[in-house]
Amino acid sequence: LETGVVDELDRSIDVLEVSSRTASALRRNDIQTIAELVSQTASLLSRNPGIADGALQEIRSALAKLNLKLKGD
């Protein structure tokens, strides 16, 4: 991976443009960095409390702005 991509993956999920509710749900499920987030599939994420279809859409949209996506997308 290019250095810029690696740096981006090491960043906190707090830099994502998602609602505070979605960010809190990610943190409650021990997802702290963008790398941890993109290693998840939508199916795995949706099993977590607080991460329903709306949150998944938010997450996908925020990742797309960084040219990233969830595993398997």
PDB file of N, CA, C and O in Angstrom:
ATOM      1  N   LEU A   1       0.828  -1.199   0.000  1.00  0.00           N
ATOM      2  CA  LEU A   1       0.000   0.000   0.000  1.00  0.00           C
ATOM      3  C   LEU A   1       0.865   1.253   0.000  1.00  0.00           C
ATOM      4  O   LEU A   1       1.935   1.272   0.591  1.00  0.00           O
ATOM      5  N   GLU A   2       0.355   2.277  -0.620  1.00  0.00           N
ATOM      6  CA  GLU A   2       1.074   3.543  -0.638  1.00  0.00           C
ATOM      7  C   GLU A   2       1.073   4.160   0.759  1.00  0.00           C
ATOM      8  O   GLU A   2       0.163   3.936   1.547  1.00  0.00           O
ATOM      9  N   THR A   3       2.088   4.955   1.059  1.00  0.00           N
ATOM     10  CA  THR A   3       2.221   5.564   2.370  1.00  0.00           C
ATOM     11  C   THR A   3       0.985   6.355   2.768  1.00  0.00           C
ATOM     12  O   THR A   3       0.512   6.256   3.879  1.00  0.00           O
ATOM     13  N   GLY A   4       0.414   7.123   1.857  1.00  0.00           N
ATOM     14  CA  GLY A   4      -0.772   7.924   2.163  1.00  0.00           C
ATOM     15  C   GLY A   4      -1.956   7.067   2.562  1.00  0.00           C
ATOM     16  O   GLY A   4      -2.719   7.418   3.461  1.00  0.00           O
ATOM     17  N   VAL A   5      -2.098   5.915   1.918  1.00  0.00           N
ATOM     18  CA  VAL A   5      -3.198   5.009   2.243  1.00  0.00           C
ATOM     19  C   VAL A   5      -2.987   4.411   3.626  1.00  0.00           C
ATOM     20  O   VAL A   5      -3.911   4.334   4.432  1.00  0.00           O
ATOM     21  N   VAL A   6      -1.765   3.999   3.915  1.00  0.00           N
ATOM     22  CA  VAL A   6      -1.457   3.435   5.231  1.00  0.00           C
ATOM     23  C   VAL A   6      -1.717   4.465   6.316  1.00  0.00           C
ATOM     24  O   VAL A   6      -2.332   4.163   7.338  1.00  0.00           O
ATOM     25  N   ASP A   7      -1.296   5.708   6.095  1.00  0.00           N
ATOM     26  CA  ASP A   7      -1.539   6.780   7.069  1.00  0.00           C
ATOM     27  C   ASP A   7      -3.039   6.967   7.287  1.00  0.00           C
ATOM     28  O   ASP A   7      -3.489   7.155   8.410  1.00  0.00           O
ATOM     29  N   GLU A   8      -3.799   6.924   6.219  1.00  0.00           N
ATOM     30  CA  GLU A   8      -5.251   7.105   6.303  1.00  0.00           C
ATOM     31  C   GLU A   8      -5.873   5.981   7.132  1.00  0.00           C
ATOM     32  O   GLU A   8      -6.753   6.212   7.955  1.00  0.00           O
ATOM     33  N   LEU A   9      -5.409   4.766   6.932  1.00  0.00           N
ATOM     34  CA  LEU A   9      -5.955   3.614   7.648  1.00  0.00           C
ATOM     35  C   LEU A   9      -5.655   3.675   9.143  1.00  0.00           C
ATOM     36  O   LEU A   9      -6.427   3.162   9.945  1.00  0.00           O
ATOM     37  N   ASP A  10      -4.558   4.292   9.513  1.00  0.00           N
ATOM     38  CA  ASP A  10      -4.179   4.402  10.928  1.00  0.00           C
ATOM     39  C   ASP A  10      -4.964   5.484  11.669  1.00  0.00           C
ATOM     40  O   ASP A  10      -4.897   5.560  12.888  1.00  0.00           O
ATOM     41  N   ARG A  11      -5.714   6.294  10.941  1.00  0.00           N
ATOM     42  CA  ARG A  11      -6.453   7.391  11.563  1.00  0.00           C
ATOM     43  C   ARG A  11      -7.648   6.871  12.349  1.00  0.00           C
ATOM     44  O   ARG A  11      -8.204   5.815  12.077  1.00  0.00           O
ATOM     45  N   SER A  12      -8.048   7.649  13.310  1.00  0.00           N
ATOM     46  CA  SER A  12      -9.207   7.327  14.140  1.00  0.00           C
ATOM     47  C   SER A  12     -10.497   7.403  13.327  1.00  0.00           C
ATOM     48  O   SER A  12     -10.599   8.195  12.383  1.00  0.00           O
ATOM     49  N   ILE A  13     -11.479   6.609  13.721  1.00  0.00           N
ATOM     50  CA  ILE A  13     -12.786   6.692  13.067  1.00  0.00           C
ATOM     51  C   ILE A  13     -13.432   8.055  13.280  1.00  0.00           C
ATOM     52  O   ILE A  13     -14.363   8.417  12.583  1.00  0.00           O
ATOM     53  N   ASP A  14     -12.911   8.825  14.224  1.00  0.00           N
ATOM     54  CA  ASP A  14     -13.458  10.158  14.495  1.00  0.00           C
ATOM     55  C   ASP A  14     -13.346  11.090  13.294  1.00  0.00           C
ATOM     56  O   ASP A  14     -14.069  12.074  13.212  1.00  0.00           O
ATOM     57  N   VAL A  15     -12.450  10.792  12.356  1.00  0.00           N
ATOM     58  CA  VAL A  15     -12.305  11.654  11.176  1.00  0.00           C
ATOM     59  C   VAL A  15     -13.373  11.368  10.125  1.00  0.00           C
ATOM     60  O   VAL A  15     -13.547  12.145   9.195  1.00  0.00           O
ATOM     61  N   LEU A  16     -14.095  10.266  10.277  1.00  0.00           N
ATOM     62  CA  LEU A  16     -15.156   9.935   9.329  1.00  0.00           C
ATOM     63  C   LEU A  16     -16.339  10.869   9.516  1.00  0.00           C
ATOM     64  O   LEU A  16     -16.668  11.249  10.631  1.00  0.00           O
ATOM     65  N   GLU A  17     -16.986  11.201   8.409  1.00  0.00           N
ATOM     66  CA  GLU A  17     -18.162  12.064   8.465  1.00  0.00           C
ATOM     67  C   GLU A  17     -19.400  11.197   8.683  1.00  0.00           C
ATOM     68  O   GLU A  17     -20.161  10.931   7.751  1.00  0.00           O
ATOM     69  N   VAL A  18     -19.544  10.738   9.932  1.00  0.00           N
ATOM     70  CA  VAL A  18     -20.719   9.950  10.320  1.00  0.00           C
ATOM     71  C   VAL A  18     -21.341  10.604  11.549  1.00  0.00           C
ATOM     72  O   VAL A  18     -20.694  11.397  12.242  1.00  0.00           O
ATOM     73  N   SER A  19     -22.575  10.263  11.822  1.00  0.00           N
ATOM     74  CA  SER A  19     -23.250  10.823  12.987  1.00  0.00           C
ATOM     75  C   SER A  19     -22.553  10.372  14.272  1.00  0.00           C
ATOM     76  O   SER A  19     -21.856   9.350  14.290  1.00  0.00           O
ATOM     77  N   SER A  20     -22.759  11.125  15.328  1.00  0.00           N
ATOM     78  CA  SER A  20     -22.156  10.747  16.608  1.00  0.00           C
ATOM     79  C   SER A  20     -22.699   9.412  17.083  1.00  0.00           C
ATOM     80  O   SER A  20     -21.993   8.628  17.718  1.00  0.00           O
ATOM     81  N   ARG A  21     -23.945   9.121  16.740  1.00  0.00           N
ATOM     82  CA  ARG A  21     -24.548   7.837  17.122  1.00  0.00           C
ATOM     83  C   ARG A  21     -23.818   6.666  16.454  1.00  0.00           C
ATOM     84  O   ARG A  21     -23.504   5.667  17.089  1.00  0.00           O
ATOM     85  N   THR A  22     -23.535   6.804  15.159  1.00  0.00           N
ATOM     86  CA  THR A  22     -22.817   5.752  14.438  1.00  0.00           C
ATOM     87  C   THR A  22     -21.388   5.627  14.951  1.00  0.00           C
ATOM     88  O   THR A  22     -20.904   4.514  15.180  1.00  0.00           O
ATOM     89  N   ALA A  23     -20.712   6.744  15.166  1.00  0.00           N
ATOM     90  CA  ALA A  23     -19.346   6.711  15.692  1.00  0.00           C
ATOM     91  C   ALA A  23     -19.315   6.047  17.066  1.00  0.00           C
ATOM     92  O   ALA A  23     -18.424   5.234  17.353  1.00  0.00           O
ATOM     93  N   SER A  24     -20.286   6.361  17.910  1.00  0.00           N
ATOM     94  CA  SER A  24     -20.354   5.748  19.246  1.00  0.00           C
ATOM     95  C   SER A  24     -20.589   4.247  19.146  1.00  0.00           C
ATOM     96  O   SER A  24     -19.980   3.467  19.893  1.00  0.00           O
ATOM     97  N   ALA A  25     -21.440   3.837  18.223  1.00  0.00           N
ATOM     98  CA  ALA A  25     -21.705   2.401  18.038  1.00  0.00           C
ATOM     99  C   ALA A  25     -20.440   1.676  17.605  1.00  0.00           C
ATOM    100  O   ALA A  25     -20.143   0.576  18.092  1.00  0.00           O
ATOM    101  N   LEU A  26     -19.667   2.293  16.718  1.00  0.00           N
ATOM    102  CA  LEU A  26     -18.407   1.681  16.292  1.00  0.00           C
ATOM    103  C   LEU A  26     -17.449   1.541  17.475  1.00  0.00           C
ATOM    104  O   LEU A  26     -16.856   0.482  17.687  1.00  0.00           O
ATOM    105  N   ARG A  27     -17.310   2.614  18.252  1.00  0.00           N
ATOM    106  CA  ARG A  27     -16.402   2.569  19.415  1.00  0.00           C
ATOM    107  C   ARG A  27     -16.852   1.520  20.431  1.00  0.00           C
ATOM    108  O   ARG A  27     -16.030   0.804  20.987  1.00  0.00           O
ATOM    109  N   ARG A  28     -18.163   1.429  20.676  1.00  0.00           N
ATOM    110  CA  ARG A  28     -18.683   0.426  21.617  1.00  0.00           C
ATOM    111  C   ARG A  28     -18.360  -0.991  21.167  1.00  0.00           C
ATOM    112  O   ARG A  28     -18.283  -1.907  21.970  1.00  0.00           O
ATOM    113  N   ASN A  29     -18.190  -1.155  19.863  1.00  0.00           N
ATOM    114  CA  ASN A  29     -17.866  -2.464  19.305  1.00  0.00           C
ATOM    115  C   ASN A  29     -16.370  -2.616  19.026  1.00  0.00           C
ATOM    116  O   ASN A  29     -15.961  -3.434  18.205  1.00  0.00           O
ATOM    117  N   ASP A  30     -15.563  -1.818  19.721  1.00  0.00           N
ATOM    118  CA  ASP A  30     -14.090  -1.883  19.654  1.00  0.00           C
ATOM    119  C   ASP A  30     -13.520  -1.626  18.268  1.00  0.00           C
ATOM    120  O   ASP A  30     -12.504  -2.202  17.898  1.00  0.00           O
ATOM    121  N   ILE A  31     -14.161  -0.777  17.509  1.00  0.00           N
ATOM    122  CA  ILE A  31     -13.629  -0.352  16.218  1.00  0.00           C
ATOM    123  C   ILE A  31     -13.161   1.085  16.403  1.00  0.00           C
ATOM    124  O   ILE A  31     -13.973   1.997  16.543  1.00  0.00           O
ATOM    125  N   GLN A  32     -11.845   1.257  16.473  1.00  0.00           N
ATOM    126  CA  GLN A  32     -11.257   2.558  16.790  1.00  0.00           C
ATOM    127  C   GLN A  32     -10.598   3.246  15.597  1.00  0.00           C
ATOM    128  O   GLN A  32     -10.509   4.455  15.556  1.00  0.00           O
ATOM    129  N   THR A  33     -10.098   2.442  14.646  1.00  0.00           N
ATOM    130  CA  THR A  33      -9.373   3.023  13.515  1.00  0.00           C
ATOM    131  C   THR A  33     -10.073   2.667  12.199  1.00  0.00           C
ATOM    132  O   THR A  33     -10.871   1.732  12.129  1.00  0.00           O
ATOM    133  N   ILE A  34      -9.720   3.411  11.170  1.00  0.00           N
ATOM    134  CA  ILE A  34     -10.269   3.135   9.856  1.00  0.00           C
ATOM    135  C   ILE A  34      -9.824   1.752   9.386  1.00  0.00           C
ATOM    136  O   ILE A  34     -10.601   1.025   8.771  1.00  0.00           O
ATOM    137  N   ALA A  35      -8.616   1.343   9.716  1.00  0.00           N
ATOM    138  CA  ALA A  35      -8.123   0.004   9.348  1.00  0.00           C
ATOM    139  C   ALA A  35      -9.008  -1.081   9.955  1.00  0.00           C
ATOM    140  O   ALA A  35      -9.351  -2.060   9.286  1.00  0.00           O
ATOM    141  N   GLU A  36      -9.370  -0.907  11.220  1.00  0.00           N
ATOM    142  CA  GLU A  36     -10.242  -1.883  11.868  1.00  0.00           C
ATOM    143  C   GLU A  36     -11.615  -1.907  11.194  1.00  0.00           C
ATOM    144  O   GLU A  36     -12.221  -2.969  11.043  1.00  0.00           O
ATOM    145  N   LEU A  37     -12.080  -0.754  10.770  1.00  0.00           N
ATOM    146  CA  LEU A  37     -13.389  -0.660  10.129  1.00  0.00           C
ATOM    147  C   LEU A  37     -13.395  -1.345   8.764  1.00  0.00           C
ATOM    148  O   LEU A  37     -14.270  -2.154   8.479  1.00  0.00           O
ATOM    149  N   VAL A  38     -12.403  -1.054   7.921  1.00  0.00           N
ATOM    150  CA  VAL A  38     -12.406  -1.620   6.566  1.00  0.00           C
ATOM    151  C   VAL A  38     -12.092  -3.114   6.555  1.00  0.00           C
ATOM    152  O   VAL A  38     -12.286  -3.772   5.541  1.00  0.00           O
ATOM    153  N   SER A  39     -11.648  -3.662   7.678  1.00  0.00           N
ATOM    154  CA  SER A  39     -11.407  -5.104   7.757  1.00  0.00           C
ATOM    155  C   SER A  39     -12.696  -5.870   8.059  1.00  0.00           C
ATOM    156  O   SER A  39     -12.715  -7.096   8.057  1.00  0.00           O
ATOM    157  N   GLN A  40     -13.778  -5.129   8.305  1.00  0.00           N
ATOM    158  CA  GLN A  40     -15.074  -5.729   8.615  1.00  0.00           C
ATOM    159  C   GLN A  40     -15.932  -5.846   7.355  1.00  0.00           C
ATOM    160  O   GLN A  40     -15.860  -4.993   6.473  1.00  0.00           O
ATOM    161  N   THR A  41     -16.751  -6.869   7.299  1.00  0.00           N
ATOM    162  CA  THR A  41     -17.753  -6.957   6.230  1.00  0.00           C
ATOM    163  C   THR A  41     -19.028  -6.285   6.727  1.00  0.00           C
ATOM    164  O   THR A  41     -19.223  -6.119   7.939  1.00  0.00           O
ATOM    165  N   ALA A  42     -19.895  -5.916   5.803  1.00  0.00           N
ATOM    166  CA  ALA A  42     -21.177  -5.309   6.186  1.00  0.00           C
ATOM    167  C   ALA A  42     -21.973  -6.281   7.050  1.00  0.00           C
ATOM    168  O   ALA A  42     -22.621  -5.875   8.015  1.00  0.00           O
ATOM    169  N   SER A  43     -21.909  -7.542   6.720  1.00  0.00           N
ATOM    170  CA  SER A  43     -22.640  -8.563   7.476  1.00  0.00           C
ATOM    171  C   SER A  43     -22.166  -8.622   8.933  1.00  0.00           C
ATOM    172  O   SER A  43     -22.980  -8.676   9.856  1.00  0.00           O
ATOM    173  N   LEU A  44     -20.851  -8.598   9.130  1.00  0.00           N
ATOM    174  CA  LEU A  44     -20.313  -8.613  10.497  1.00  0.00           C
ATOM    175  C   LEU A  44     -20.695  -7.350  11.254  1.00  0.00           C
ATOM    176  O   LEU A  44     -21.088  -7.416  12.416  1.00  0.00           O
ATOM    177  N   LEU A  45     -20.569  -6.210  10.602  1.00  0.00           N
ATOM    178  CA  LEU A  45     -20.909  -4.945  11.259  1.00  0.00           C
ATOM    179  C   LEU A  45     -22.367  -4.912  11.677  1.00  0.00           C
ATOM    180  O   LEU A  45     -22.698  -4.450  12.770  1.00  0.00           O
ATOM    181  N   SER A  46     -23.249  -5.404  10.810  1.00  0.00           N
ATOM    182  CA  SER A  46     -24.679  -5.311  11.102  1.00  0.00           C
ATOM    183  C   SER A  46     -25.101  -6.199  12.272  1.00  0.00           C
ATOM    184  O   SER A  46     -26.191  -6.030  12.810  1.00  0.00           O
ATOM    185  N   ARG A  47     -24.258  -7.098  12.682  1.00  0.00           N
ATOM    186  CA  ARG A  47     -24.545  -7.934  13.858  1.00  0.00           C
ATOM    187  C   ARG A  47     -24.295  -7.190  15.168  1.00  0.00           C
ATOM    188  O   ARG A  47     -24.683  -7.661  16.234  1.00  0.00           O
ATOM    189  N   ASN A  48     -23.627  -6.054  15.072  1.00  0.00           N
ATOM    190  CA  ASN A  48     -23.296  -5.279  16.260  1.00  0.00           C
ATOM    191  C   ASN A  48     -24.454  -4.367  16.656  1.00  0.00           C
ATOM    192  O   ASN A  48     -25.094  -3.766  15.793  1.00  0.00           O
ATOM    193  N   PRO A  49     -24.698  -4.255  17.957  1.00  0.00           N
ATOM    194  CA  PRO A  49     -25.750  -3.345  18.427  1.00  0.00           C
ATOM    195  C   PRO A  49     -25.487  -1.912  17.954  1.00  0.00           C
ATOM    196  O   PRO A  49     -24.354  -1.431  18.008  1.00  0.00           O
ATOM    197  N   GLY A  50     -26.529  -1.263  17.468  1.00  0.00           N
ATOM    198  CA  GLY A  50     -26.404   0.134  17.057  1.00  0.00           C
ATOM    199  C   GLY A  50     -25.967   0.325  15.616  1.00  0.00           C
ATOM    200  O   GLY A  50     -25.868   1.446  15.142  1.00  0.00           O
ATOM    201  N   ILE A  51     -25.680  -0.774  14.915  1.00  0.00           N
ATOM    202  CA  ILE A  51     -25.253  -0.645  13.517  1.00  0.00           C
ATOM    203  C   ILE A  51     -26.273  -1.354  12.635  1.00  0.00           C
ATOM    204  O   ILE A  51     -26.178  -2.547  12.372  1.00  0.00           O
ATOM    205  N   ALA A  52     -27.260  -0.582  12.209  1.00  0.00           N
ATOM    206  CA  ALA A  52     -28.315  -1.093  11.336  1.00  0.00           C
ATOM    207  C   ALA A  52     -28.063  -0.579   9.916  1.00  0.00           C
ATOM    208  O   ALA A  52     -27.004  -0.017   9.626  1.00  0.00           O
ATOM    209  N   ASP A  53     -29.041  -0.739   9.053  1.00  0.00           N
ATOM    210  CA  ASP A  53     -28.886  -0.356   7.644  1.00  0.00           C
ATOM    211  C   ASP A  53     -28.509   1.113   7.461  1.00  0.00           C
ATOM    212  O   ASP A  53     -27.665   1.439   6.629  1.00  0.00           O
ATOM    213  N   GLY A  54     -29.119   1.996   8.234  1.00  0.00           N
ATOM    214  CA  GLY A  54     -28.818   3.427   8.111  1.00  0.00           C
ATOM    215  C   GLY A  54     -27.370   3.730   8.459  1.00  0.00           C
ATOM    216  O   GLY A  54     -26.698   4.501   7.768  1.00  0.00           O
ATOM    217  N   ALA A  55     -26.881   3.116   9.517  1.00  0.00           N
ATOM    218  CA  ALA A  55     -25.492   3.317   9.926  1.00  0.00           C
ATOM    219  C   ALA A  55     -24.535   2.742   8.884  1.00  0.00           C
ATOM    220  O   ALA A  55     -23.502   3.348   8.578  1.00  0.00           O
ATOM    221  N   LEU A  56     -24.880   1.595   8.331  1.00  0.00           N
ATOM    222  CA  LEU A  56     -24.030   0.993   7.289  1.00  0.00           C
ATOM    223  C   LEU A  56     -23.942   1.910   6.079  1.00  0.00           C
ATOM    224  O   LEU A  56     -22.863   2.077   5.503  1.00  0.00           O
ATOM    225  N   GLN A  57     -25.055   2.516   5.700  1.00  0.00           N
ATOM    226  CA  GLN A  57     -25.065   3.437   4.570  1.00  0.00           C
ATOM    227  C   GLN A  57     -24.170   4.640   4.862  1.00  0.00           C
ATOM    228  O   GLN A  57     -23.416   5.086   4.001  1.00  0.00           O
ATOM    229  N   GLU A  58     -24.272   5.155   6.081  1.00  0.00           N
ATOM    230  CA  GLU A  58     -23.424   6.279   6.515  1.00  0.00           C
ATOM    231  C   GLU A  58     -21.947   5.916   6.437  1.00  0.00           C
ATOM    232  O   GLU A  58     -21.125   6.695   5.962  1.00  0.00           O
ATOM    233  N   ILE A  59     -21.623   4.732   6.955  1.00  0.00           N
ATOM    234  CA  ILE A  59     -20.238   4.256   6.977  1.00  0.00           C
ATOM    235  C   ILE A  59     -19.708   4.104   5.558  1.00  0.00           C
ATOM    236  O   ILE A  59     -18.610   4.570   5.235  1.00  0.00           O
ATOM    237  N   ARG A  60     -20.490   3.473   4.702  1.00  0.00           N
ATOM    238  CA  ARG A  60     -20.061   3.279   3.308  1.00  0.00           C
ATOM    239  C   ARG A  60     -19.829   4.615   2.609  1.00  0.00           C
ATOM    240  O   ARG A  60     -18.868   4.785   1.870  1.00  0.00           O
ATOM    241  N   SER A  61     -20.720   5.559   2.839  1.00  0.00           N
ATOM    242  CA  SER A  61     -20.598   6.876   2.218  1.00  0.00           C
ATOM    243  C   SER A  61     -19.340   7.599   2.706  1.00  0.00           C
ATOM    244  O   SER A  61     -18.602   8.191   1.921  1.00  0.00           O
ATOM    245  N   ALA A  62     -19.099   7.534   4.012  1.00  0.00           N
ATOM    246  CA  ALA A  62     -17.919   8.194   4.595  1.00  0.00           C
ATOM    247  C   ALA A  62     -16.637   7.559   4.075  1.00  0.00           C
ATOM    248  O   ALA A  62     -15.665   8.259   3.764  1.00  0.00           O
ATOM    249  N   LEU A  63     -16.618   6.233   3.971  1.00  0.00           N
ATOM    250  CA  LEU A  63     -15.429   5.541   3.458  1.00  0.00           C
ATOM    251  C   LEU A  63     -15.207   5.865   1.983  1.00  0.00           C
ATOM    252  O   LEU A  63     -14.061   6.035   1.544  1.00  0.00           O
ATOM    253  N   ALA A  64     -16.294   5.968   1.222  1.00  0.00           N
ATOM    254  CA  ALA A  64     -16.174   6.282  -0.204  1.00  0.00           C
ATOM    255  C   ALA A  64     -15.488   7.630  -0.420  1.00  0.00           C
ATOM    256  O   ALA A  64     -14.729   7.796  -1.379  1.00  0.00           O
ATOM    257  N   LYS A  65     -15.738   8.580   0.467  1.00  0.00           N
ATOM    258  CA  LYS A  65     -15.095   9.892   0.360  1.00  0.00           C
ATOM    259  C   LYS A  65     -13.584   9.792   0.521  1.00  0.00           C
ATOM    260  O   LYS A  65     -12.844  10.667   0.088  1.00  0.00           O
ATOM    261  N   LEU A  66     -13.124   8.700   1.146  1.00  0.00           N
ATOM    262  CA  LEU A  66     -11.695   8.463   1.329  1.00  0.00           C
ATOM    263  C   LEU A  66     -11.185   7.417   0.327  1.00  0.00           C
ATOM    264  O   LEU A  66     -10.062   6.925   0.443  1.00  0.00           O
ATOM    265  N   ASN A  67     -12.023   7.078  -0.650  1.00  0.00           N
ATOM    266  CA  ASN A  67     -11.718   6.033  -1.633  1.00  0.00           C
ATOM    267  C   ASN A  67     -11.442   4.691  -0.967  1.00  0.00           C
ATOM    268  O   ASN A  67     -10.550   3.942  -1.394  1.00  0.00           O
ATOM    269  N   LEU A  68     -12.201   4.393   0.064  1.00  0.00           N
ATOM    270  CA  LEU A  68     -12.085   3.119   0.780  1.00  0.00           C
ATOM    271  C   LEU A  68     -13.450   2.453   0.828  1.00  0.00           C
ATOM    272  O   LEU A  68     -14.468   3.095   0.560  1.00  0.00           O
ATOM    273  N   LYS A  69     -13.469   1.166   1.157  1.00  0.00           N
ATOM    274  CA  LYS A  69     -14.743   0.477   1.324  1.00  0.00           C
ATOM    275  C   LYS A  69     -14.585  -0.670   2.311  1.00  0.00           C
ATOM    276  O   LYS A  69     -13.471  -1.049   2.668  1.00  0.00           O
ATOM    277  N   LEU A  70     -15.724  -1.188   2.741  1.00  0.00           N
ATOM    278  CA  LEU A  70     -15.722  -2.317   3.656  1.00  0.00           C
ATOM    279  C   LEU A  70     -15.219  -3.568   2.951  1.00  0.00           C
ATOM    280  O   LEU A  70     -15.331  -3.692   1.728  1.00  0.00           O
ATOM    281  N   LYS A  71     -14.697  -4.499   3.717  1.00  0.00           N
ATOM    282  CA  LYS A  71     -14.233  -5.766   3.166  1.00  0.00           C
ATOM    283  C   LYS A  71     -15.403  -6.448   2.453  1.00  0.00           C
ATOM    284  O   LYS A  71     -16.506  -6.516   2.987  1.00  0.00           O
ATOM    285  N   GLY A  72     -15.157  -6.902   1.236  1.00  0.00           N
ATOM    286  CA  GLY A  72     -16.189  -7.601   0.492  1.00  0.00           C
ATOM    287  C   GLY A  72     -17.110  -6.710  -0.324  1.00  0.00           C
ATOM    288  O   GLY A  72     -17.911  -7.208  -1.106  1.00  0.00           O
ATOM    289  N   ASP A  73     -17.040  -5.401  -0.138  1.00  0.00           N
ATOM    290  CA  ASP A  73     -17.893  -4.477  -0.917  1.00  0.00           C
ATOM    291  C   ASP A  73     -17.299  -4.245  -2.305  1.00  0.00           C
ATOM    292  O   ASP A  73     -16.139  -4.320  -2.527  1.00  0.00           O
TER     293      ASP A  73
END
